[in-house]
């Protein structure tokens, strides 16, 4: 799959992002983790696919990173 464009979304409540910590939940279902390899940026990821996809490897994952300083 070729990425044609990086998606960026404007964060309306930057203070909410600055207060995120490990284990918090967004929308009552997405767990936050702190990605130390990226400099301590709050992130969450989501996997897609069927049970067979996860077993044999063609599943897909999306990683969301929240940059409060960039808005």
mmCIF file of C-alpha atoms in Angstrom, residues 1-58:
data_model
loop_
_atom_site.group_PDB
_atom_site.id
_atom_site.type_symbol
_atom_site.label_atom_id
_atom_site.label_comp_id
_atom_site.label_asym_id
_atom_site.label_seq_id
_atom_site.Cartn_x
_atom_site.Cartn_y
_atom_site.Cartn_z
ATOM 1 C CA UNK A 1 0.000 0.000 0.000
ATOM 2 C CA UNK A 2 1.407 3.392 -0.959
ATOM 3 C CA UNK A 3 0.714 6.376 1.299
ATOM 4 C CA UNK A 4 -0.406 9.293 -0.845
ATOM 5 C CA UNK A 5 -0.842 11.889 1.906
ATOM 6 C CA UNK A 6 -0.122 12.133 5.628
ATOM 7 C CA UNK A 7 -3.276 13.012 7.549
ATOM 8 C CA UNK A 8 -3.227 15.788 10.128
ATOM 9 C CA UNK A 9 -6.135 16.946 12.228
ATOM 10 C CA UNK A 10 -6.358 20.148 14.253
ATOM 11 C CA UNK A 11 -6.768 19.454 17.974
ATOM 12 C CA UNK A 12 -9.376 21.724 19.540
ATOM 13 C CA UNK A 13 -8.574 21.060 23.197
ATOM 14 C CA UNK A 14 -4.777 21.087 23.486
ATOM 15 C CA UNK A 15 -4.900 21.054 27.307
ATOM 16 C CA UNK A 16 -6.637 17.665 27.154
ATOM 17 C CA UNK A 17 -3.733 16.296 25.107
ATOM 18 C CA UNK A 18 -1.138 17.763 27.478
ATOM 19 C CA UNK A 19 -2.824 16.010 30.425
ATOM 20 C CA UNK A 20 -2.917 12.533 28.826
ATOM 21 C CA UNK A 21 -0.986 9.862 30.666
ATOM 22 C CA UNK A 22 -0.345 6.138 30.374
ATOM 23 C CA UNK A 23 -3.556 4.088 30.718
ATOM 24 C CA UNK A 24 -6.039 6.924 30.097
ATOM 25 C CA UNK A 25 -8.940 6.158 27.770
ATOM 26 C CA UNK A 26 -10.254 8.221 24.863
ATOM 27 C CA UNK A 27 -13.938 7.851 23.982
ATOM 28 C CA UNK A 28 -14.128 5.133 26.673
ATOM 29 C CA UNK A 29 -12.373 2.558 24.464
ATOM 30 C CA UNK A 30 -8.958 3.697 23.209
ATOM 31 C CA UNK A 31 -6.131 3.233 25.707
ATOM 32 C CA UNK A 32 -3.315 5.771 25.678
ATOM 33 C CA UNK A 33 0.330 4.787 25.918
ATOM 34 C CA UNK A 34 3.354 7.054 26.071
ATOM 35 C CA UNK A 35 5.776 6.413 23.212
ATOM 36 C CA UNK A 36 9.198 7.052 24.734
ATOM 37 C CA UNK A 37 10.930 6.325 21.423
ATOM 38 C CA UNK A 38 9.165 9.397 19.995
ATOM 39 C CA UNK A 39 10.096 11.647 22.918
ATOM 40 C CA UNK A 40 7.220 10.866 25.287
ATOM 41 C CA UNK A 41 4.354 11.508 22.865
ATOM 42 C CA UNK A 42 0.899 10.196 23.858
ATOM 43 C CA UNK A 43 -0.344 7.650 21.301
ATOM 44 C CA UNK A 44 -2.936 4.969 20.747
ATOM 45 C CA UNK A 45 -3.144 2.261 18.133
ATOM 46 C CA UNK A 46 -5.852 0.111 16.651
ATOM 47 C CA UNK A 47 -5.629 -3.171 14.772
ATOM 48 C CA UNK A 48 -7.946 -4.279 11.986
ATOM 49 C CA UNK A 49 -8.624 -7.708 10.533
ATOM 50 C CA UNK A 50 -10.340 -11.009 11.101
ATOM 51 C CA UNK A 51 -9.130 -13.730 13.450
ATOM 52 C CA UNK A 52 -7.411 -15.461 10.526
ATOM 53 C CA UNK A 53 -5.708 -12.186 9.575
ATOM 54 C CA UNK A 54 -4.187 -11.918 13.036
ATOM 55 C CA UNK A 55 -3.136 -15.571 12.988
ATOM 56 C CA UNK A 56 -1.428 -15.487 9.576
ATOM 57 C CA UNK A 57 -0.198 -11.906 9.519
ATOM 58 C CA UNK A 58 -2.089 -9.746 6.982
#
